[in-house]
Amino acid sequence: RTQDFSIADQLCFGVRYIDLRVFLDRDTNIKYLVHGFEAGELFEELENVLKFVQLHPGEIVILDMNHIYKCNNSDICSMLKRVEEMFGDKLCPPSPPDTCVPTYGEMIKAGKRVIVAVTEKPEMFMSNYKHSSVRCQFSWVWSSETNVVSPWANTTDVSTLRRYL
């Protein structure tokens, strides 16, 4: 756990980009959020995000699954199927190549309030992960590497962070 506040609290405090690092416990088949060690159960935390977007119709949330551990294609697909069942028509698909990303106003007007990005890095997965096949199956999945860029400064020093940004 790298934050002192829950995802629900972070959303209430104004955070709209959530870095989700997912780990599959193969013994229980439960997906957890991790950052160095286990935190909350993924779908319990996503329920908090769903409640937030239901209560705040003028808000957009980005969920970036840029680290996924111990999962194969089947695990990823079952996880994304459940995400799709939870958020349904609130999921915003990525724009086609060579077109503009939708604006905040366009997303709100269309009711598209949640962006979900998934990593394309094969080293994060157990075996034979193919992001392109996941993208074909789930048209609303964005790429963590090409659509949602989140550079990491790897520092706690404010001066270093400012220079990095």
Coordinates of N, CA and C in Angstrom, one line a residue:
R1 N 0.9 -1.2 0.0 CA 0.0 0.0 0.0 C 0.9 1.2 0.0
T2 N 0.7 2.1 -0.9 CA 1.6 3.3 -1.0 C 0.8 4.6 -0.7
Q3 N -0.4 4.5 -0.4 CA -1.2 5.7 0.0 C -1.8 5.5 1.4
D4 N -1.9 6.6 2.1 CA -2.5 6.6 3.4 C -4.0 6.6 3.4
F5 N -4.6 6.8 2.2 CA -6.0 6.9 2.0 C -6.6 5.8 1.1
S6 N -7.8 5.4 1.4 CA -8.5 4.4 0.5 C -8.7 5.1 -0.9
I7 N -9.1 4.2 -1.8 CA -9.4 4.7 -3.2 C -10.7 5.6 -3.0
A8 N -11.6 5.2 -2.2 CA -12.8 6.0 -2.0 C -12.5 7.4 -1.5
D9 N -11.6 7.5 -0.5 CA -11.1 8.8 0.0 C -10.4 9.6 -1.0
Q10 N -9.5 8.9 -1.7 CA -8.7 9.6 -2.8 C -9.7 10.3 -3.8
L11 N -10.7 9.5 -4.2 CA -11.7 10.1 -5.1 C -12.4 11.3 -4.5
C12 N -12.7 11.2 -3.3 CA -13.4 12.4 -2.6 C -12.4 13.6 -2.5
F13 N -11.1 13.3 -2.4 CA -10.1 14.4 -2.3 C -9.7 14.9 -3.6
G14 N -10.3 14.4 -4.7 CA -10.0 15.0 -6.0 C -9.1 14.1 -7.0
V15 N -8.6 13.0 -6.5 CA -7.8 12.1 -7.4 C -8.8 11.5 -8.4
R16 N -8.3 11.6 -9.7 CA -9.2 11.0 -10.8 C -8.4 10.0 -11.6
Y17 N -7.1 9.8 -11.3 CA -6.3 8.8 -12.0 C -5.9 7.8 -10.9
I18 N -6.2 6.5 -11.1 CA -5.9 5.5 -10.1 C -5.0 4.5 -10.7
D19 N -3.8 4.3 -10.2 CA -2.8 3.4 -10.6 C -3.1 2.0 -9.9
L20 N -3.6 1.1 -10.7 CA -4.0 -0.2 -10.1 C -3.0 -1.3 -10.5
R21 N -2.4 -1.9 -9.5 CA -1.4 -3.0 -9.8 C -2.1 -4.2 -9.3
V22 N -2.4 -5.1 -10.2 CA -3.2 -6.3 -9.9 C -2.4 -7.5 -9.8
F23 N -2.7 -8.3 -8.8 CA -2.0 -9.6 -8.5 C -3.0 -10.7 -8.3
L24 N -2.9 -11.8 -9.0 CA -3.8 -12.9 -8.8 C -3.2 -13.9 -7.8
D25 N -4.0 -14.1 -6.7 CA -3.6 -15.1 -5.8 C -4.2 -16.4 -6.3
R26 N -3.3 -17.3 -6.8 CA -3.7 -18.5 -7.5 C -4.3 -19.5 -6.5
D27 N -4.1 -19.4 -5.2 CA -4.7 -20.3 -4.3 C -6.2 -20.0 -4.0
T28 N -6.5 -18.7 -4.1 CA -7.9 -18.3 -3.8 C -8.6 -17.8 -5.1
N29 N -7.9 -17.6 -6.2 CA -8.4 -17.1 -7.4 C -9.0 -15.7 -7.2
I30 N -8.5 -14.9 -6.2 CA -8.9 -13.6 -6.0 C -7.8 -12.6 -6.5
K31 N -8.3 -11.6 -7.1 CA -7.4 -10.5 -7.6 C -7.3 -9.4 -6.6
Y32 N -6.0 -9.1 -6.2 CA -5.8 -8.1 -5.2 C -5.0 -6.9 -5.9
L33 N -5.1 -5.8 -5.2 CA -4.3 -4.6 -5.6 C -3.0 -4.8 -4.7
V34 N -1.9 -4.5 -5.4 CA -0.6 -4.7 -4.7 C 0.3 -3.5 -5.0
H35 N 1.2 -3.2 -4.2 CA 2.3 -2.2 -4.4 C 3.3 -2.5 -3.4
G36 N 4.1 -3.6 -3.6 CA 5.0 -4.1 -2.6 C 4.5 -5.2 -1.7
F37 N 3.2 -5.1 -1.4 CA 2.5 -6.2 -0.7 C 1.0 -6.0 -0.9
E38 N 0.3 -7.0 -0.5 CA -1.2 -7.0 -0.7 C -1.9 -5.9 -0.1
A39 N -2.8 -5.3 -0.8 CA -3.7 -4.3 -0.3 C -5.1 -4.8 -0.3
G40 N -6.0 -4.1 -1.0 CA -7.4 -4.5 -1.1 C -7.7 -5.4 -2.2
E41 N -8.9 -6.1 -2.1 CA -9.4 -6.9 -3.2 C -9.9 -6.0 -4.3
L42 N -9.4 -6.3 -5.5 CA -9.7 -5.5 -6.7 C -11.1 -5.1 -6.8
F43 N -12.0 -6.0 -6.8 CA -13.4 -5.7 -7.1 C -14.1 -5.0 -6.0
E44 N -13.7 -5.2 -4.8 CA -14.2 -4.3 -3.7 C -13.8 -2.9 -3.9
E45 N -12.6 -2.6 -4.3 CA -12.1 -1.3 -4.6 C -12.8 -0.7 -5.8
L46 N -13.1 -1.5 -6.8 CA -13.8 -1.0 -8.0 C -15.2 -0.7 -7.7
E47 N -15.8 -1.4 -6.7 CA -17.2 -1.0 -6.3 C -17.2 0.4 -5.8
N48 N -16.1 0.8 -5.1 CA -16.0 2.2 -4.6 C -16.0 3.2 -5.7
V49 N -15.2 2.9 -6.8 CA -15.2 3.7 -7.9 C -16.5 3.8 -8.6
L50 N -17.2 2.7 -8.7 CA -18.5 2.7 -9.3 C -19.5 3.6 -8.5
K51 N -19.5 3.5 -7.2 CA -20.4 4.3 -6.4 C -20.0 5.8 -6.6
F52 N -18.8 6.1 -6.7 CA -18.3 7.5 -6.9 C -18.9 8.0 -8.2
V53 N -18.7 7.3 -9.3 CA -19.2 7.9 -10.6 C -20.7 7.9 -10.6
Q54 N -21.4 7.0 -9.9 CA -22.8 7.1 -9.9 C -23.3 8.3 -9.1
L55 N -22.6 8.7 -8.0 CA -22.9 9.8 -7.2 C -22.5 11.2 -7.8
H56 N -21.5 11.1 -8.7 CA -20.9 12.4 -9.2 C -21.0 12.3 -10.8
P57 N -22.1 12.6 -11.4 CA -22.2 12.5 -12.8 C -21.3 13.4 -13.7
G58 N -20.7 14.4 -13.1 CA -19.8 15.3 -13.8 C -18.3 14.9 -13.7
E59 N -18.1 13.7 -13.2 CA -16.7 13.3 -13.0 C -16.3 12.1 -13.9
I60 N -15.0 12.1 -14.3 CA -14.4 11.1 -15.1 C -13.2 10.5 -14.3
V61 N -13.1 9.1 -14.3 CA -12.0 8.5 -13.6 C -11.3 7.6 -14.5
I62 N -9.9 7.6 -14.4 CA -9.0 6.8 -15.2 C -8.5 5.7 -14.3
L63 N -8.7 4.5 -14.7 CA -8.2 3.3 -14.0 C -7.1 2.7 -14.9
D64 N -5.8 2.8 -14.4 CA -4.7 2.3 -15.2 C -4.1 1.1 -14.5
M65 N -4.4 -0.1 -15.2 CA -3.8 -1.4 -14.7 C -2.5 -1.6 -15.4
N66 N -1.5 -0.8 -15.0 CA -0.2 -0.8 -15.7 C 0.8 -1.9 -15.2
H67 N 0.4 -2.6 -14.1 CA 1.2 -3.8 -13.6 C 0.2 -4.8 -13.3
I68 N 0.3 -6.0 -13.9 CA -0.6 -7.1 -13.7 C 0.3 -8.4 -13.5
Y69 N 0.2 -9.0 -12.3 CA 1.1 -10.1 -12.0 C 0.4 -11.4 -11.9
K70 N 1.1 -12.5 -12.3 CA 0.6 -13.9 -12.2 C -0.7 -14.1 -12.9
C71 N -0.9 -13.4 -14.0 CA -2.1 -13.6 -14.8 C -1.8 -14.0 -16.3
N72 N -2.6 -14.8 -16.8 CA -2.5 -15.2 -18.3 C -3.7 -14.6 -19.0
N73 N -3.8 -14.8 -20.3 CA -4.9 -14.2 -21.1 C -6.3 -14.5 -20.5
S74 N -6.5 -15.7 -20.1 CA -7.8 -16.1 -19.6 C -8.1 -15.3 -18.3
D75 N -7.1 -15.2 -17.4 CA -7.3 -14.4 -16.2 C -7.6 -13.0 -16.5
I76 N -6.9 -12.4 -17.4 CA -7.1 -11.0 -17.8 C -8.5 -10.8 -18.4
C77 N -8.9 -11.7 -19.3 CA -10.2 -11.7 -19.9 C -11.3 -11.8 -18.9
S78 N -11.2 -12.7 -17.9 CA -12.2 -12.8 -16.9 C -12.3 -11.6 -16.0
M79 N -11.1 -11.0 -15.7 CA -11.1 -9.8 -14.9 C -11.8 -8.6 -15.7
L80 N -11.5 -8.5 -17.0 CA -12.0 -7.4 -17.8 C -13.5 -7.6 -18.0
K81 N -14.0 -8.9 -18.2 CA -15.4 -9.2 -18.3 C -16.1 -8.7 -17.1
R82 N -15.6 -8.9 -15.9 CA -16.2 -8.4 -14.7 C -16.2 -6.9 -14.6
V83 N -15.1 -6.3 -15.0 CA -15.1 -4.8 -15.1 C -16.2 -4.3 -16.0
E84 N -16.3 -4.9 -17.2 CA -17.3 -4.6 -18.1 C -18.7 -4.7 -17.5
E85 N -19.0 -5.8 -16.8 CA -20.3 -6.0 -16.1 C -20.5 -4.9 -15.1
M86 N -19.5 -4.5 -14.4 CA -19.7 -3.5 -13.3 C -20.0 -2.1 -13.9
F87 N -19.2 -1.7 -14.9 CA -19.2 -0.3 -15.4 C -20.1 -0.1 -16.6
G88 N -20.3 -1.2 -17.4 CA -21.2 -1.2 -18.5 C -20.9 0.0 -19.5
D89 N -22.0 0.7 -19.7 CA -22.0 1.8 -20.7 C -21.2 3.0 -20.2
K90 N -20.7 3.0 -19.0 CA -19.9 4.1 -18.5 C -18.5 4.0 -19.1
L91 N -18.1 2.9 -19.6 CA -16.7 2.7 -20.1 C -16.5 3.5 -21.4
C92 N -15.4 4.2 -21.5 CA -15.1 5.0 -22.7 C -14.1 4.3 -23.5
P93 N -14.4 4.0 -24.8 CA -13.4 3.3 -25.6 C -12.4 4.3 -26.1
P94 N -11.2 3.8 -26.4 CA -10.2 4.7 -27.0 C -10.6 5.2 -28.4
S95 N -10.1 6.3 -28.8 CA -10.3 6.9 -30.1 C -9.7 6.0 -31.1
P96 N -10.2 6.0 -32.3 CA -9.5 5.3 -33.4 C -8.2 6.0 -33.7
P97 N -7.3 5.3 -34.3 CA -6.0 5.9 -34.7 C -6.2 7.2 -35.5
D98 N -5.4 8.2 -35.4 CA -5.4 9.4 -36.1 C -6.6 10.3 -35.9
T99 N -7.3 10.1 -34.7 CA -8.4 10.9 -34.4 C -8.1 11.5 -33.0
C100 N -8.9 12.5 -32.6 CA -8.7 13.2 -31.3 C -9.3 12.3 -30.2
V101 N -8.7 12.4 -29.0 CA -9.2 11.8 -27.8 C -10.5 12.6 -27.5
P102 N -11.5 12.0 -27.0 CA -12.8 12.7 -26.7 C -12.5 13.7 -25.6
T103 N -13.1 14.9 -25.7 CA -13.0 15.9 -24.7 C -13.8 15.5 -23.4
Y104 N -13.5 16.2 -22.4 CA -14.3 16.0 -21.1 C -15.8 16.2 -21.4
G105 N -16.2 17.2 -22.1 CA -17.6 17.5 -22.4 C -18.2 16.4 -23.3
E106 N -17.5 15.9 -24.3 CA -18.0 14.8 -25.1 C -18.2 13.6 -24.3
M107 N -17.3 13.3 -23.4 CA -17.4 12.1 -22.6 C -18.6 12.2 -21.7
I108 N -18.7 13.3 -21.0 CA -19.9 13.5 -20.1 C -21.2 13.4 -20.8
K109 N -21.3 14.1 -22.0 CA -22.5 14.1 -22.8 C -22.9 12.7 -23.2
A110 N -21.9 11.8 -23.5 CA -22.1 10.5 -24.0 C -22.3 9.5 -22.8
G111 N -22.0 10.0 -21.6 CA -22.2 9.1 -20.4 C -21.0 8.2 -20.2
K112 N -19.9 8.5 -20.9 CA -18.6 7.7 -20.8 C -17.8 8.3 -19.7
R113 N -17.7 7.7 -18.6 CA -17.2 8.3 -17.4 C -15.9 7.6 -16.8
V114 N -15.6 6.4 -17.4 CA -14.5 5.6 -16.9 C -13.6 5.1 -18.0
I115 N -12.4 5.4 -17.9 CA -11.3 5.0 -18.9 C -10.6 3.9 -18.2
V116 N -10.4 2.7 -18.8 CA -9.6 1.6 -18.3 C -8.5 1.3 -19.2
A117 N -7.3 1.5 -18.7 CA -6.1 1.2 -19.5 C -5.4 -0.1 -18.9
V118 N -4.9 -0.9 -19.8 CA -4.3 -2.2 -19.4 C -2.9 -2.2 -20.1
T119 N -1.9 -2.7 -19.3 CA -0.5 -2.8 -19.8 C -0.4 -3.7 -21.0
E120 N 0.6 -3.4 -21.9 CA 0.9 -4.2 -23.0 C 2.2 -5.0 -22.7
K121 N 2.8 -4.8 -21.6 CA 4.2 -5.3 -21.3 C 4.1 -6.8 -21.1
P122 N 4.6 -7.7 -21.9 CA 4.5 -9.1 -21.8 C 5.2 -9.6 -20.5
E123 N 6.2 -8.9 -20.0 CA 6.9 -9.4 -18.9 C 6.1 -9.4 -17.6
M124 N 5.0 -8.7 -17.7 CA 4.1 -8.7 -16.5 C 3.2 -9.9 -16.3
F125 N 3.2 -10.8 -17.3 CA 2.2 -11.8 -17.3 C 2.9 -13.2 -17.2
M126 N 2.1 -14.2 -16.9 CA 2.6 -15.5 -16.8 C 3.0 -16.1 -18.1
S127 N 2.2 -16.0 -19.1 CA 2.5 -16.7 -20.4 C 1.6 -16.2 -21.5
N128 N 2.2 -16.1 -22.6 CA 1.5 -15.9 -23.9 C 0.4 -14.8 -23.9
Y129 N 0.6 -13.7 -23.1 CA -0.3 -12.6 -23.1 C -0.3 -11.9 -24.4
K130 N -1.4 -11.6 -25.0 CA -1.5 -10.9 -26.2 C -2.5 -9.7 -26.0
H131 N -1.9 -8.5 -25.8 CA -2.8 -7.3 -25.5 C -3.7 -7.1 -26.7
S132 N -3.2 -7.3 -27.9 CA -4.1 -7.1 -29.1 C -5.3 -7.9 -29.1
S133 N -5.2 -9.2 -28.6 CA -6.4 -10.0 -28.5 C -7.4 -9.5 -27.5
V134 N -6.8 -9.0 -26.4 CA -7.7 -8.5 -25.3 C -8.4 -7.2 -25.8
R135 N -7.6 -6.4 -26.6 CA -8.2 -5.1 -27.1 C -9.3 -5.5 -28.1
C136 N -9.2 -6.6 -28.9 CA -10.2 -7.0 -29.8 C -11.5 -7.4 -29.1
Q137 N -11.3 -8.1 -28.0 CA -12.4 -8.7 -27.3 C -13.1 -7.6 -26.4
F138 N -12.4 -6.6 -26.0 CA -12.9 -5.5 -25.2 C -12.5 -4.2 -25.8
S139 N -13.4 -3.7 -26.6 CA -13.1 -2.5 -27.4 C -12.9 -1.2 -26.6
W140 N -13.3 -1.3 -25.3 CA -13.2 -0.1 -24.4 C -11.8 -0.1 -23.7
V141 N -11.0 -1.1 -23.9 CA -9.7 -1.2 -23.2 C -8.7 -0.2 -23.9
W142 N -8.0 0.6 -23.1 CA -7.0 1.5 -23.6 C -5.6 0.9 -23.3
S143 N -4.6 1.3 -24.0 CA -3.2 0.8 -23.7 C -2.6 1.7 -22.6
S144 N -2.0 1.1 -21.6 CA -1.3 1.8 -20.6 C 0.0 2.5 -21.2
E145 N 0.5 1.9 -22.2 CA 1.8 2.4 -22.8 C 1.6 3.5 -23.9
T146 N 0.5 3.3 -24.7 CA 0.4 4.3 -25.8 C -0.8 5.3 -25.6
N147 N -1.8 4.9 -24.9 CA -3.0 5.8 -24.7 C -2.9 6.6 -23.4
V148 N -2.4 6.0 -22.3 CA -2.4 6.6 -21.0 C -0.9 6.6 -20.6
V149 N -0.2 7.7 -20.7 CA 1.2 7.7 -20.3 C 1.3 8.3 -18.9
S150 N 2.0 7.5 -18.1 CA 2.2 7.9 -16.7 C 3.7 7.8 -16.3
P151 N 4.5 8.7 -16.7 CA 5.9 8.6 -16.3 C 6.2 8.6 -14.8
W152 N 7.2 8.0 -14.4 CA 7.5 7.9 -13.0 C 8.9 8.5 -12.7
A153 N 8.9 9.4 -11.8 CA 10.2 10.1 -11.5 C 11.1 9.3 -10.5
N154 N 10.5 8.4 -9.8 CA 11.2 7.5 -8.9 C 12.0 8.4 -7.8
T155 N 11.2 9.3 -7.2 CA 11.8 10.2 -6.2 C 10.8 10.7 -5.2
T156 N 11.2 11.0 -4.0 CA 10.3 11.6 -3.1 C 10.7 13.1 -2.8
D157 N 11.8 13.5 -3.5 CA 12.3 14.8 -3.4 C 11.5 15.8 -4.3
V158 N 10.9 16.8 -3.8 CA 10.1 17.7 -4.5 C 10.8 18.4 -5.6
S159 N 12.1 18.9 -5.3 CA 12.9 19.6 -6.4 C 13.2 18.7 -7.6
T160 N 13.5 17.4 -7.3 CA 13.8 16.5 -8.3 C 12.5 16.2 -9.1
L161 N 11.4 16.1 -8.4 CA 10.1 15.8 -9.1 C 9.8 17.0 -10.0
R162 N 10.0 18.2 -9.6 CA 9.6 19.4 -10.4 C 10.5 19.4 -11.7
R163 N 11.8 19.1 -11.5 CA 12.7 19.1 -12.7 C 12.2 18.0 -13.6
Y164 N 11.8 16.9 -13.1 CA 11.4 15.7 -13.9 C 10.1 16.1 -14.7
L165 N 9.2 16.8 -14.1 CA 8.0 17.2 -14.8 C 8.2 18.3 -15.7

